[in-house]
Amino acid sequence: MKLVTAFIRPFKIDEVRDALTEVGVSGLTVTEVQGMGRQKGQREFYRGAEYASSLVPKTKIEVVCPDALAARVVEAIQVAANTGGIGDGKIFVVPVEQAIRIRTGETGDAAI
């Protein structure tokens, strides 16, 4: 199993979710986060005053999937989240040692 974690632009979440559904992903976790990368923050306006924010809002998506599906999940996220500009985000893939469904006790791929 693999854990695919992606940090994307917030307005791309619907497109990414639809792309993941088409690939066969049945569950995912979405979190609103803030971070900094090459963008180095952004300029914002509040009540007419401009100020610099060093953190940029992003959406974090986490998907646990079977090894055989991981490459398709990564490709679906990459295609759906791409705008061609700096700040499109990052995707990380790490191995998952074990998964257990609490309600039934299922383990491994059956638990995801």
PDB file of N, CA and C in Angstrom:
ATOM      1  N   MET A   1       0.841  -1.179   0.000  1.00  0.00           N
ATOM      2  CA  MET A   1       0.000   0.000   0.000  1.00  0.00           C
ATOM      3  C   MET A   1       0.882   1.237   0.000  1.00  0.00           C
ATOM      4  N   LYS A   2       0.328   2.317  -0.535  1.00  0.00           N
ATOM      5  CA  LYS A   2       1.025   3.594  -0.592  1.00  0.00           C
ATOM      6  C   LYS A   2       0.136   4.701  -0.033  1.00  0.00           C
ATOM      7  N   LEU A   3       0.785   5.682   0.590  1.00  0.00           N
ATOM      8  CA  LEU A   3       0.114   6.905   0.999  1.00  0.00           C
ATOM      9  C   LEU A   3       0.558   7.989   0.036  1.00  0.00           C
ATOM     10  N   VAL A   4      -0.381   8.516  -0.721  1.00  0.00           N
ATOM     11  CA  VAL A   4      -0.111   9.603  -1.653  1.00  0.00           C
ATOM     12  C   VAL A   4      -0.614  10.885  -0.994  1.00  0.00           C
ATOM     13  N   THR A   5       0.302  11.823  -0.764  1.00  0.00           N
ATOM     14  CA  THR A   5      -0.028  13.107  -0.159  1.00  0.00           C
ATOM     15  C   THR A   5       0.271  14.186  -1.178  1.00  0.00           C
ATOM     16  N   ALA A   6      -0.731  15.024  -1.449  1.00  0.00           N
ATOM     17  CA  ALA A   6      -0.562  16.097  -2.423  1.00  0.00           C
ATOM     18  C   ALA A   6      -0.948  17.426  -1.800  1.00  0.00           C
ATOM     19  N   PHE A   7      -0.161  18.445  -2.110  1.00  0.00           N
ATOM     20  CA  PHE A   7      -0.459  19.814  -1.711  1.00  0.00           C
ATOM     21  C   PHE A   7      -0.786  20.575  -2.988  1.00  0.00           C
ATOM     22  N   ILE A   8      -2.021  21.057  -3.099  1.00  0.00           N
ATOM     23  CA  ILE A   8      -2.475  21.679  -4.342  1.00  0.00           C
ATOM     24  C   ILE A   8      -3.113  23.037  -4.060  1.00  0.00           C
ATOM     25  N   ARG A   9      -3.401  23.766  -5.132  1.00  0.00           N
ATOM     26  CA  ARG A   9      -4.119  25.033  -5.003  1.00  0.00           C
ATOM     27  C   ARG A   9      -5.557  24.732  -4.565  1.00  0.00           C
ATOM     28  N   PRO A  10      -6.104  25.517  -3.638  1.00  0.00           N
ATOM     29  CA  PRO A  10      -7.449  25.219  -3.110  1.00  0.00           C
ATOM     30  C   PRO A  10      -8.548  25.158  -4.166  1.00  0.00           C
ATOM     31  N   PHE A  11      -8.482  25.982  -5.199  1.00  0.00           N
ATOM     32  CA  PHE A  11      -9.562  25.991  -6.190  1.00  0.00           C
ATOM     33  C   PHE A  11      -9.532  24.780  -7.123  1.00  0.00           C
ATOM     34  N   LYS A  12      -8.517  23.931  -7.011  1.00  0.00           N
ATOM     35  CA  LYS A  12      -8.403  22.744  -7.856  1.00  0.00           C
ATOM     36  C   LYS A  12      -8.974  21.484  -7.201  1.00  0.00           C
ATOM     37  N   ILE A  13      -9.484  21.589  -5.974  1.00  0.00           N
ATOM     38  CA  ILE A  13      -9.901  20.400  -5.242  1.00  0.00           C
ATOM     39  C   ILE A  13     -11.011  19.626  -5.941  1.00  0.00           C
ATOM     40  N   ASP A  14     -11.992  20.299  -6.518  1.00  0.00           N
ATOM     41  CA  ASP A  14     -13.089  19.578  -7.180  1.00  0.00           C
ATOM     42  C   ASP A  14     -12.591  18.791  -8.391  1.00  0.00           C
ATOM     43  N   GLU A  15     -11.713  19.393  -9.177  1.00  0.00           N
ATOM     44  CA  GLU A  15     -11.164  18.703 -10.347  1.00  0.00           C
ATOM     45  C   GLU A  15     -10.344  17.485  -9.929  1.00  0.00           C
ATOM     46  N   VAL A  16      -9.543  17.643  -8.886  1.00  0.00           N
ATOM     47  CA  VAL A  16      -8.714  16.532  -8.416  1.00  0.00           C
ATOM     48  C   VAL A  16      -9.587  15.421  -7.847  1.00  0.00           C
ATOM     49  N   ARG A  17     -10.592  15.778  -7.059  1.00  0.00           N
ATOM     50  CA  ARG A  17     -11.492  14.760  -6.495  1.00  0.00           C
ATOM     51  C   ARG A  17     -12.193  13.978  -7.606  1.00  0.00           C
ATOM     52  N   ASP A  18     -12.679  14.682  -8.637  1.00  0.00           N
ATOM     53  CA  ASP A  18     -13.338  14.006  -9.753  1.00  0.00           C
ATOM     54  C   ASP A  18     -12.371  13.072 -10.485  1.00  0.00           C
ATOM     55  N   ALA A  19     -11.126  13.525 -10.687  1.00  0.00           N
ATOM     56  CA  ALA A  19     -10.122  12.696 -11.365  1.00  0.00           C
ATOM     57  C   ALA A  19      -9.799  11.454 -10.550  1.00  0.00           C
ATOM     58  N   LEU A  20      -9.713  11.591  -9.236  1.00  0.00           N
ATOM     59  CA  LEU A  20      -9.426  10.443  -8.379  1.00  0.00           C
ATOM     60  C   LEU A  20     -10.592   9.455  -8.367  1.00  0.00           C
ATOM     61  N   THR A  21     -11.801   9.959  -8.397  1.00  0.00           N
ATOM     62  CA  THR A  21     -12.975   9.083  -8.459  1.00  0.00           C
ATOM     63  C   THR A  21     -12.959   8.262  -9.745  1.00  0.00           C
ATOM     64  N   GLU A  22     -12.602   8.888 -10.853  1.00  0.00           N
ATOM     65  CA  GLU A  22     -12.534   8.182 -12.136  1.00  0.00           C
ATOM     66  C   GLU A  22     -11.483   7.083 -12.127  1.00  0.00           C
ATOM     67  N   VAL A  23     -10.392   7.286 -11.394  1.00  0.00           N
ATOM     68  CA  VAL A  23      -9.316   6.300 -11.315  1.00  0.00           C
ATOM     69  C   VAL A  23      -9.703   5.129 -10.429  1.00  0.00           C
ATOM     70  N   GLY A  24     -10.673   5.317  -9.527  1.00  0.00           N
ATOM     71  CA  GLY A  24     -11.118   4.236  -8.659  1.00  0.00           C
ATOM     72  C   GLY A  24     -10.844   4.447  -7.190  1.00  0.00           C
ATOM     73  N   VAL A  25     -10.477   5.665  -6.804  1.00  0.00           N
ATOM     74  CA  VAL A  25     -10.250   5.967  -5.395  1.00  0.00           C
ATOM     75  C   VAL A  25     -11.601   6.084  -4.695  1.00  0.00           C
ATOM     76  N   SER A  26     -11.760   5.352  -3.595  1.00  0.00           N
ATOM     77  CA  SER A  26     -13.049   5.366  -2.899  1.00  0.00           C
ATOM     78  C   SER A  26     -13.044   6.248  -1.659  1.00  0.00           C
ATOM     79  N   GLY A  27     -11.871   6.682  -1.213  1.00  0.00           N
ATOM     80  CA  GLY A  27     -11.814   7.532  -0.036  1.00  0.00           C
ATOM     81  C   GLY A  27     -10.577   8.403  -0.037  1.00  0.00           C
ATOM     82  N   LEU A  28     -10.704   9.571   0.524  1.00  0.00           N
ATOM     83  CA  LEU A  28      -9.573  10.484   0.639  1.00  0.00           C
ATOM     84  C   LEU A  28      -9.810  11.424   1.798  1.00  0.00           C
ATOM     85  N   THR A  29      -8.746  12.070   2.237  1.00  0.00           N
ATOM     86  CA  THR A  29      -8.822  13.058   3.314  1.00  0.00           C
ATOM     87  C   THR A  29      -8.348  14.388   2.756  1.00  0.00           C
ATOM     88  N   VAL A  30      -9.097  15.452   3.048  1.00  0.00           N
ATOM     89  CA  VAL A  30      -8.764  16.790   2.564  1.00  0.00           C
ATOM     90  C   VAL A  30      -8.620  17.716   3.768  1.00  0.00           C
ATOM     91  N   THR A  31      -7.525  18.476   3.792  1.00  0.00           N
ATOM     92  CA  THR A  31      -7.252  19.401   4.883  1.00  0.00           C
ATOM     93  C   THR A  31      -6.812  20.737   4.300  1.00  0.00           C
ATOM     94  N   GLU A  32      -7.313  21.825   4.871  1.00  0.00           N
ATOM     95  CA  GLU A  32      -6.836  23.152   4.481  1.00  0.00           C
ATOM     96  C   GLU A  32      -5.575  23.447   5.272  1.00  0.00           C
ATOM     97  N   VAL A  33      -4.488  23.777   4.560  1.00  0.00           N
ATOM     98  CA  VAL A  33      -3.201  24.031   5.210  1.00  0.00           C
ATOM     99  C   VAL A  33      -2.592  25.312   4.671  1.00  0.00           C
ATOM    100  N   GLN A  34      -1.494  25.739   5.275  1.00  0.00           N
ATOM    101  CA  GLN A  34      -0.725  26.872   4.786  1.00  0.00           C
ATOM    102  C   GLN A  34       0.728  26.463   4.734  1.00  0.00           C
ATOM    103  N   GLY A  35       1.454  27.005   3.766  1.00  0.00           N
ATOM    104  CA  GLY A  35       2.856  26.658   3.657  1.00  0.00           C
ATOM    105  C   GLY A  35       3.617  27.642   2.801  1.00  0.00           C
ATOM    106  N   MET A  36       4.908  27.364   2.652  1.00  0.00           N
ATOM    107  CA  MET A  36       5.755  28.232   1.864  1.00  0.00           C
ATOM    108  C   MET A  36       6.702  27.385   1.033  1.00  0.00           C
ATOM    109  N   GLY A  37       6.861  27.764  -0.198  1.00  0.00           N
ATOM    110  CA  GLY A  37       7.809  27.108  -1.087  1.00  0.00           C
ATOM    111  C   GLY A  37       8.485  28.158  -1.920  1.00  0.00           C
ATOM    112  N   ARG A  38       8.643  27.895  -3.190  1.00  0.00           N
ATOM    113  CA  ARG A  38       9.292  28.854  -4.082  1.00  0.00           C
ATOM    114  C   ARG A  38       8.500  30.135  -4.264  1.00  0.00           C
ATOM    115  N   GLN A  39       7.202  30.089  -3.978  1.00  0.00           N
ATOM    116  CA  GLN A  39       6.377  31.287  -4.104  1.00  0.00           C
ATOM    117  C   GLN A  39       6.793  32.372  -3.122  1.00  0.00           C
ATOM    118  N   LYS A  40       7.343  31.985  -1.989  1.00  0.00           N
ATOM    119  CA  LYS A  40       7.781  32.927  -0.948  1.00  0.00           C
ATOM    120  C   LYS A  40       6.666  33.825  -0.444  1.00  0.00           C
ATOM    121  N   GLY A  41       5.472  33.308  -0.330  1.00  0.00           N
ATOM    122  CA  GLY A  41       4.359  34.093   0.189  1.00  0.00           C
ATOM    123  C   GLY A  41       3.653  34.888  -0.885  1.00  0.00           C
ATOM    124  N   GLN A  42       2.827  35.808  -0.449  1.00  0.00           N
ATOM    125  CA  GLN A  42       2.032  36.596  -1.384  1.00  0.00           C
ATOM    126  C   GLN A  42       1.642  37.915  -0.742  1.00  0.00           C
ATOM    127  N   ARG A  43       1.231  38.857  -1.565  1.00  0.00           N
ATOM    128  CA  ARG A  43       0.741  40.150  -1.083  1.00  0.00           C
ATOM    129  C   ARG A  43      -0.770  40.061  -0.929  1.00  0.00           C
ATOM    130  N   GLU A  44      -1.277  40.548   0.197  1.00  0.00           N
ATOM    131  CA  GLU A  44      -2.708  40.533   0.442  1.00  0.00           C
ATOM    132  C   GLU A  44      -3.162  41.919   0.872  1.00  0.00           C
ATOM    133  N   PHE A  45      -4.458  42.159   0.715  1.00  0.00           N
ATOM    134  CA  PHE A  45      -5.035  43.432   1.119  1.00  0.00           C
ATOM    135  C   PHE A  45      -6.092  43.180   2.185  1.00  0.00           C
ATOM    136  N   TYR A  46      -6.068  43.980   3.247  1.00  0.00           N
ATOM    137  CA  TYR A  46      -7.066  43.895   4.300  1.00  0.00           C
ATOM    138  C   TYR A  46      -7.468  45.312   4.664  1.00  0.00           C
ATOM    139  N   ARG A  47      -8.731  45.615   4.450  1.00  0.00           N
ATOM    140  CA  ARG A  47      -9.269  46.958   4.723  1.00  0.00           C
ATOM    141  C   ARG A  47      -8.445  48.051   4.043  1.00  0.00           C
ATOM    142  N   GLY A  48      -8.064  47.776   2.806  1.00  0.00           N
ATOM    143  CA  GLY A  48      -7.353  48.767   2.011  1.00  0.00           C
ATOM    144  C   GLY A  48      -5.863  48.827   2.244  1.00  0.00           C
ATOM    145  N   ALA A  49      -5.350  48.122   3.229  1.00  0.00           N
ATOM    146  CA  ALA A  49      -3.915  48.134   3.512  1.00  0.00           C
ATOM    147  C   ALA A  49      -3.273  46.866   2.951  1.00  0.00           C
ATOM    148  N   GLU A  50      -2.135  47.024   2.314  1.00  0.00           N
ATOM    149  CA  GLU A  50      -1.426  45.890   1.749  1.00  0.00           C
ATOM    150  C   GLU A  50      -0.434  45.344   2.778  1.00  0.00           C
ATOM    151  N   TYR A  51      -0.349  44.024   2.864  1.00  0.00           N
ATOM    152  CA  TYR A  51       0.645  43.415   3.734  1.00  0.00           C
ATOM    153  C   TYR A  51       1.132  42.121   3.098  1.00  0.00           C
ATOM    154  N   ALA A  52       2.316  41.697   3.498  1.00  0.00           N
ATOM    155  CA  ALA A  52       2.911  40.475   2.950  1.00  0.00           C
ATOM    156  C   ALA A  52       2.600  39.297   3.865  1.00  0.00           C
ATOM    157  N   SER A  53       2.166  38.217   3.280  1.00  0.00           N
ATOM    158  CA  SER A  53       1.920  36.988   4.020  1.00  0.00           C
ATOM    159  C   SER A  53       2.972  35.976   3.591  1.00  0.00           C
ATOM    160  N   SER A  54       3.715  35.440   4.541  1.00  0.00           N
ATOM    161  CA  SER A  54       4.785  34.509   4.191  1.00  0.00           C
ATOM    162  C   SER A  54       4.260  33.096   3.940  1.00  0.00           C
ATOM    163  N   LEU A  55       2.996  32.839   4.270  1.00  0.00           N
ATOM    164  CA  LEU A  55       2.412  31.521   4.065  1.00  0.00           C
ATOM    165  C   LEU A  55       1.290  31.597   3.043  1.00  0.00           C
ATOM    166  N   VAL A  56       1.245  30.594   2.190  1.00  0.00           N
ATOM    167  CA  VAL A  56       0.263  30.539   1.113  1.00  0.00           C
ATOM    168  C   VAL A  56      -0.753  29.449   1.429  1.00  0.00           C
ATOM    169  N   PRO A  57      -2.060  29.718   1.272  1.00  0.00           N
ATOM    170  CA  PRO A  57      -3.054  28.671   1.517  1.00  0.00           C
ATOM    171  C   PRO A  57      -2.967  27.566   0.468  1.00  0.00           C
ATOM    172  N   LYS A  58      -3.027  26.330   0.922  1.00  0.00           N
ATOM    173  CA  LYS A  58      -3.008  25.152   0.059  1.00  0.00           C
ATOM    174  C   LYS A  58      -4.041  24.167   0.578  1.00  0.00           C
ATOM    175  N   THR A  59      -4.329  23.172  -0.227  1.00  0.00           N
ATOM    176  CA  THR A  59      -5.193  22.075   0.175  1.00  0.00           C
ATOM    177  C   THR A  59      -4.366  20.804   0.167  1.00  0.00           C
ATOM    178  N   LYS A  60      -4.409  20.072   1.257  1.00  0.00           N
ATOM    179  CA  LYS A  60      -3.672  18.816   1.388  1.00  0.00           C
ATOM    180  C   LYS A  60      -4.636  17.661   1.168  1.00  0.00           C
ATOM    181  N   ILE A  61      -4.263  16.771   0.259  1.00  0.00           N
ATOM    182  CA  ILE A  61      -5.073  15.589  -0.041  1.00  0.00           C
ATOM    183  C   ILE A  61      -4.254  14.357   0.320  1.00  0.00           C
ATOM    184  N   GLU A  62      -4.865  13.434   1.049  1.00  0.00           N
ATOM    185  CA  GLU A  62      -4.197  12.189   1.409  1.00  0.00           C
ATOM    186  C   GLU A  62      -5.040  11.012   0.912  1.00  0.00           C
ATOM    187  N   VAL A  63      -4.380  10.095   0.216  1.00  0.00           N
ATOM    188  CA  VAL A  63      -5.048   8.912  -0.323  1.00  0.00           C
ATOM    189  C   VAL A  63      -4.187   7.698  -0.011  1.00  0.00           C
ATOM    190  N   VAL A  64      -4.763   6.700   0.620  1.00  0.00           N
ATOM    191  CA  VAL A  64      -4.086   5.415   0.795  1.00  0.00           C
ATOM    192  C   VAL A  64      -4.664   4.478  -0.248  1.00  0.00           C
ATOM    193  N   CYS A  65      -3.775   3.860  -1.042  1.00  0.00           N
ATOM    194  CA  CYS A  65      -4.238   3.018  -2.142  1.00  0.00           C
ATOM    195  C   CYS A  65      -3.327   1.795  -2.290  1.00  0.00           C
ATOM    196  N   PRO A  66      -3.816   0.776  -2.984  1.00  0.00           N
ATOM    197  CA  PRO A  66      -2.963  -0.384  -3.268  1.00  0.00           C
ATOM    198  C   PRO A  66      -1.772   0.035  -4.135  1.00  0.00           C
ATOM    199  N   ASP A  67      -0.674  -0.701  -4.037  1.00  0.00           N
ATOM    200  CA  ASP A  67       0.525  -0.387  -4.812  1.00  0.00           C
ATOM    201  C   ASP A  67       0.231  -0.269  -6.305  1.00  0.00           C
ATOM    202  N   ALA A  68      -0.631  -1.152  -6.809  1.00  0.00           N
ATOM    203  CA  ALA A  68      -0.930  -1.177  -8.239  1.00  0.00           C
ATOM    204  C   ALA A  68      -1.657   0.081  -8.717  1.00  0.00           C
ATOM    205  N   LEU A  69      -2.318   0.786  -7.823  1.00  0.00           N
ATOM    206  CA  LEU A  69      -3.093   1.974  -8.185  1.00  0.00           C
ATOM    207  C   LEU A  69      -2.321   3.278  -7.970  1.00  0.00           C
ATOM    208  N   ALA A  70      -1.208   3.228  -7.257  1.00  0.00           N
ATOM    209  CA  ALA A  70      -0.487   4.437  -6.853  1.00  0.00           C
ATOM    210  C   ALA A  70      -0.056   5.302  -8.034  1.00  0.00           C
ATOM    211  N   ALA A  71       0.489   4.709  -9.070  1.00  0.00           N
ATOM    212  CA  ALA A  71       0.959   5.497 -10.217  1.00  0.00           C
ATOM    213  C   ALA A  71      -0.193   6.221 -10.903  1.00  0.00           C
ATOM    214  N   ARG A  72      -1.344   5.560 -11.002  1.00  0.00           N
ATOM    215  CA  ARG A  72      -2.512   6.208 -11.621  1.00  0.00           C
ATOM    216  C   ARG A  72      -3.054   7.331 -10.754  1.00  0.00           C
ATOM    217  N   VAL A  73      -2.998   7.166  -9.425  1.00  0.00           N
ATOM    218  CA  VAL A  73      -3.433   8.216  -8.503  1.00  0.00           C
ATOM    219  C   VAL A  73      -2.544   9.443  -8.651  1.00  0.00           C
ATOM    220  N   VAL A  74      -1.230   9.231  -8.681  1.00  0.00           N
ATOM    221  CA  VAL A  74      -0.282  10.341  -8.833  1.00  0.00           C
ATOM    222  C   VAL A  74      -0.519  11.060 -10.154  1.00  0.00           C
ATOM    223  N   GLU A  75      -0.687  10.306 -11.234  1.00  0.00           N
ATOM    224  CA  GLU A  75      -0.916  10.924 -12.546  1.00  0.00           C
ATOM    225  C   GLU A  75      -2.227  11.711 -12.566  1.00  0.00           C
ATOM    226  N   ALA A  76      -3.272  11.177 -11.970  1.00  0.00           N
ATOM    227  CA  ALA A  76      -4.565  11.872 -11.940  1.00  0.00           C
ATOM    228  C   ALA A  76      -4.452  13.192 -11.194  1.00  0.00           C
ATOM    229  N   ILE A  77      -3.752  13.187 -10.060  1.00  0.00           N
ATOM    230  CA  ILE A  77      -3.572  14.424  -9.303  1.00  0.00           C
ATOM    231  C   ILE A  77      -2.749  15.417 -10.103  1.00  0.00           C
ATOM    232  N   GLN A  78      -1.662  14.935 -10.688  1.00  0.00           N
ATOM    233  CA  GLN A  78      -0.762  15.822 -11.426  1.00  0.00           C
ATOM    234  C   GLN A  78      -1.470  16.499 -12.595  1.00  0.00           C
ATOM    235  N   VAL A  79      -2.251  15.761 -13.342  1.00  0.00           N
ATOM    236  CA  VAL A  79      -2.961  16.323 -14.494  1.00  0.00           C
ATOM    237  C   VAL A  79      -4.061  17.280 -14.046  1.00  0.00           C
ATOM    238  N   ALA A  80      -4.845  16.881 -13.038  1.00  0.00           N
ATOM    239  CA  ALA A  80      -5.982  17.699 -12.610  1.00  0.00           C
ATOM    240  C   ALA A  80      -5.565  18.962 -11.872  1.00  0.00           C
ATOM    241  N   ALA A  81      -4.442  18.935 -11.155  1.00  0.00           N
ATOM    242  CA  ALA A  81      -4.029  20.080 -10.352  1.00  0.00           C
ATOM    243  C   ALA A  81      -3.134  21.058 -11.104  1.00  0.00           C
ATOM    244  N   ASN A  82      -2.709  20.701 -12.292  1.00  0.00           N
ATOM    245  CA  ASN A  82      -1.748  21.515 -13.033  1.00  0.00           C
ATOM    246  C   ASN A  82      -2.385  22.771 -13.625  1.00  0.00           C
ATOM    247  N   THR A  83      -1.761  23.924 -13.344  1.00  0.00           N
ATOM    248  CA  THR A  83      -2.144  25.177 -14.003  1.00  0.00           C
ATOM    249  C   THR A  83      -1.001  25.696 -14.858  1.00  0.00           C
ATOM    250  N   GLY A  84       0.192  25.126 -14.665  1.00  0.00           N
ATOM    251  CA  GLY A  84       1.365  25.559 -15.402  1.00  0.00           C
ATOM    252  C   GLY A  84       2.140  26.669 -14.726  1.00  0.00           C
ATOM    253  N   GLY A  85       1.695  27.101 -13.548  1.00  0.00           N
ATOM    254  CA  GLY A  85       2.362  28.194 -12.855  1.00  0.00           C
ATOM    255  C   GLY A  85       3.089  27.737 -11.608  1.00  0.00           C
ATOM    256  N   ILE A  86       3.969  28.599 -11.111  1.00  0.00           N
ATOM    257  CA  ILE A  86       4.650  28.323  -9.852  1.00  0.00           C
ATOM    258  C   ILE A  86       3.603  28.256  -8.748  1.00  0.00           C
ATOM    259  N   GLY A  87       3.721  27.272  -7.881  1.00  0.00           N
ATOM    260  CA  GLY A  87       2.778  27.129  -6.780  1.00  0.00           C
ATOM    261  C   GLY A  87       1.699  26.093  -7.021  1.00  0.00           C
ATOM    262  N   ASP A  88       1.834  25.303  -8.089  1.00  0.00           N
ATOM    263  CA  ASP A  88       0.844  24.252  -8.347  1.00  0.00           C
ATOM    264  C   ASP A  88       0.857  23.181  -7.268  1.00  0.00           C
ATOM    265  N   GLY A  89       1.982  22.983  -6.607  1.00  0.00           N
ATOM    266  CA  GLY A  89       2.015  22.064  -5.484  1.00  0.00           C
ATOM    267  C   GLY A  89       3.026  20.962  -5.621  1.00  0.00           C
ATOM    268  N   LYS A  90       2.907  19.986  -4.737  1.00  0.00           N
ATOM    269  CA  LYS A  90       3.814  18.839  -4.670  1.00  0.00           C
ATOM    270  C   LYS A  90       3.011  17.584  -4.380  1.00  0.00           C
ATOM    271  N   ILE A  91       3.595  16.441  -4.790  1.00  0.00           N
ATOM    272  CA  ILE A  91       3.014  15.130  -4.491  1.00  0.00           C
ATOM    273  C   ILE A  91       4.111  14.279  -3.861  1.00  0.00           C
ATOM    274  N   PHE A  92       3.777  13.629  -2.758  1.00  0.00           N
ATOM    275  CA  PHE A  92       4.703  12.730  -2.088  1.00  0.00           C
ATOM    276  C   PHE A  92       4.067  11.350  -1.994  1.00  0.00           C
ATOM    277  N   VAL A  93       4.867  10.303  -2.201  1.00  0.00           N
ATOM    278  CA  VAL A  93       4.384   8.927  -2.107  1.00  0.00           C
ATOM    279  C   VAL A  93       5.270   8.187  -1.117  1.00  0.00           C
ATOM    280  N   VAL A  94       4.643   7.597  -0.094  1.00  0.00           N
ATOM    281  CA  VAL A  94       5.385   6.840   0.915  1.00  0.00           C
ATOM    282  C   VAL A  94       4.700   5.496   1.150  1.00  0.00           C
ATOM    283  N   PRO A  95       5.463   4.486   1.520  1.00  0.00           N
ATOM    284  CA  PRO A  95       4.856   3.177   1.789  1.00  0.00           C
ATOM    285  C   PRO A  95       4.038   3.191   3.087  1.00  0.00           C
ATOM    286  N   VAL A  96       2.979   2.395   3.080  1.00  0.00           N
ATOM    287  CA  VAL A  96       2.150   2.201   4.278  1.00  0.00           C
ATOM    288  C   VAL A  96       2.369   0.766   4.731  1.00  0.00           C
ATOM    289  N   GLU A  97       2.775   0.616   5.965  1.00  0.00           N
ATOM    290  CA  GLU A  97       3.095  -0.708   6.485  1.00  0.00           C
ATOM    291  C   GLU A  97       1.854  -1.545   6.743  1.00  0.00           C
ATOM    292  N   GLN A  98       0.808  -0.915   7.304  1.00  0.00           N
ATOM    293  CA  GLN A  98      -0.382  -1.678   7.655  1.00  0.00           C
ATOM    294  C   GLN A  98      -1.594  -0.756   7.702  1.00  0.00           C
ATOM    295  N   ALA A  99      -2.754  -1.299   7.347  1.00  0.00           N
ATOM    296  CA  ALA A  99      -4.026  -0.589   7.479  1.00  0.00           C
ATOM    297  C   ALA A  99      -5.021  -1.529   8.152  1.00  0.00           C
ATOM    298  N   ILE A 100      -5.812  -0.981   9.060  1.00  0.00           N
ATOM    299  CA  ILE A 100      -6.798  -1.783   9.784  1.00  0.00           C
ATOM    300  C   ILE A 100      -8.109  -1.011   9.812  1.00  0.00           C
ATOM    301  N   ARG A 101      -9.181  -1.643   9.384  1.00  0.00           N
ATOM    302  CA  ARG A 101     -10.507  -1.037   9.486  1.00  0.00           C
ATOM    303  C   ARG A 101     -11.026  -1.322  10.893  1.00  0.00           C
ATOM    304  N   ILE A 102     -11.281  -0.291  11.649  1.00  0.00           N
ATOM    305  CA  ILE A 102     -11.656  -0.442  13.065  1.00  0.00           C
ATOM    306  C   ILE A 102     -12.953  -1.213  13.223  1.00  0.00           C
ATOM    307  N   ARG A 103     -13.961  -0.899  12.410  1.00  0.00           N
ATOM    308  CA  ARG A 103     -15.283  -1.507  12.581  1.00  0.00           C
ATOM    309  C   ARG A 103     -15.265  -3.018  12.373  1.00  0.00           C
ATOM    310  N   THR A 104     -14.573  -3.506  11.314  1.00  0.00           N
ATOM    311  CA  THR A 104     -14.636  -4.919  10.961  1.00  0.00           C
ATOM    312  C   THR A 104     -13.383  -5.696  11.309  1.00  0.00           C
ATOM    313  N   GLY A 105     -12.281  -4.996  11.536  1.00  0.00           N
ATOM    314  CA  GLY A 105     -11.021  -5.688  11.805  1.00  0.00           C
ATOM    315  C   GLY A 105     -10.289  -6.099  10.542  1.00  0.00           C
ATOM    316  N   GLU A 106     -10.815  -5.747   9.372  1.00  0.00           N
ATOM    317  CA  GLU A 106     -10.119  -6.074   8.119  1.00  0.00           C
ATOM    318  C   GLU A 106      -8.754  -5.420   8.114  1.00  0.00           C
ATOM    319  N   THR A 107      -7.798  -6.067   7.441  1.00  0.00           N
ATOM    320  CA  THR A 107      -6.450  -5.525   7.362  1.00  0.00           C
ATOM    321  C   THR A 107      -5.970  -5.490   5.928  1.00  0.00           C
ATOM    322  N   GLY A 108      -4.867  -4.774   5.708  1.00  0.00           N
ATOM    323  CA  GLY A 108      -4.264  -4.693   4.381  1.00  0.00           C
ATOM    324  C   GLY A 108      -5.137  -3.964   3.391  1.00  0.00           C
ATOM    325  N   ASP A 109      -5.069  -4.370   2.107  1.00  0.00           N
ATOM    326  CA  ASP A 109      -5.841  -3.724   1.040  1.00  0.00           C
ATOM    327  C   ASP A 109      -7.341  -3.761   1.297  1.00  0.00           C
ATOM    328  N   ALA A 110      -7.818  -4.790   1.973  1.00  0.00           N
ATOM    329  CA  ALA A 110      -9.254  -4.900   2.275  1.00  0.00           C
ATOM    330  C   ALA A 110      -9.718  -3.799   3.219  1.00  0.00           C
ATOM    331  N   ALA A 111      -8.801  -3.228   3.986  1.00  0.00           N
ATOM    332  CA  ALA A 111      -9.163  -2.189   4.947  1.00  0.00           C
ATOM    333  C   ALA A 111      -9.257  -0.813   4.314  1.00  0.00           C
ATOM    334  N   ILE A 112      -8.712  -0.650   3.115  1.00  0.00           N
ATOM    335  CA  ILE A 112      -8.787   0.667   2.473  1.00  0.00           C
ATOM    336  C   ILE A 112      -9.913   0.658   1.495  1.00  0.00           C
TER     337      ILE A 112
END
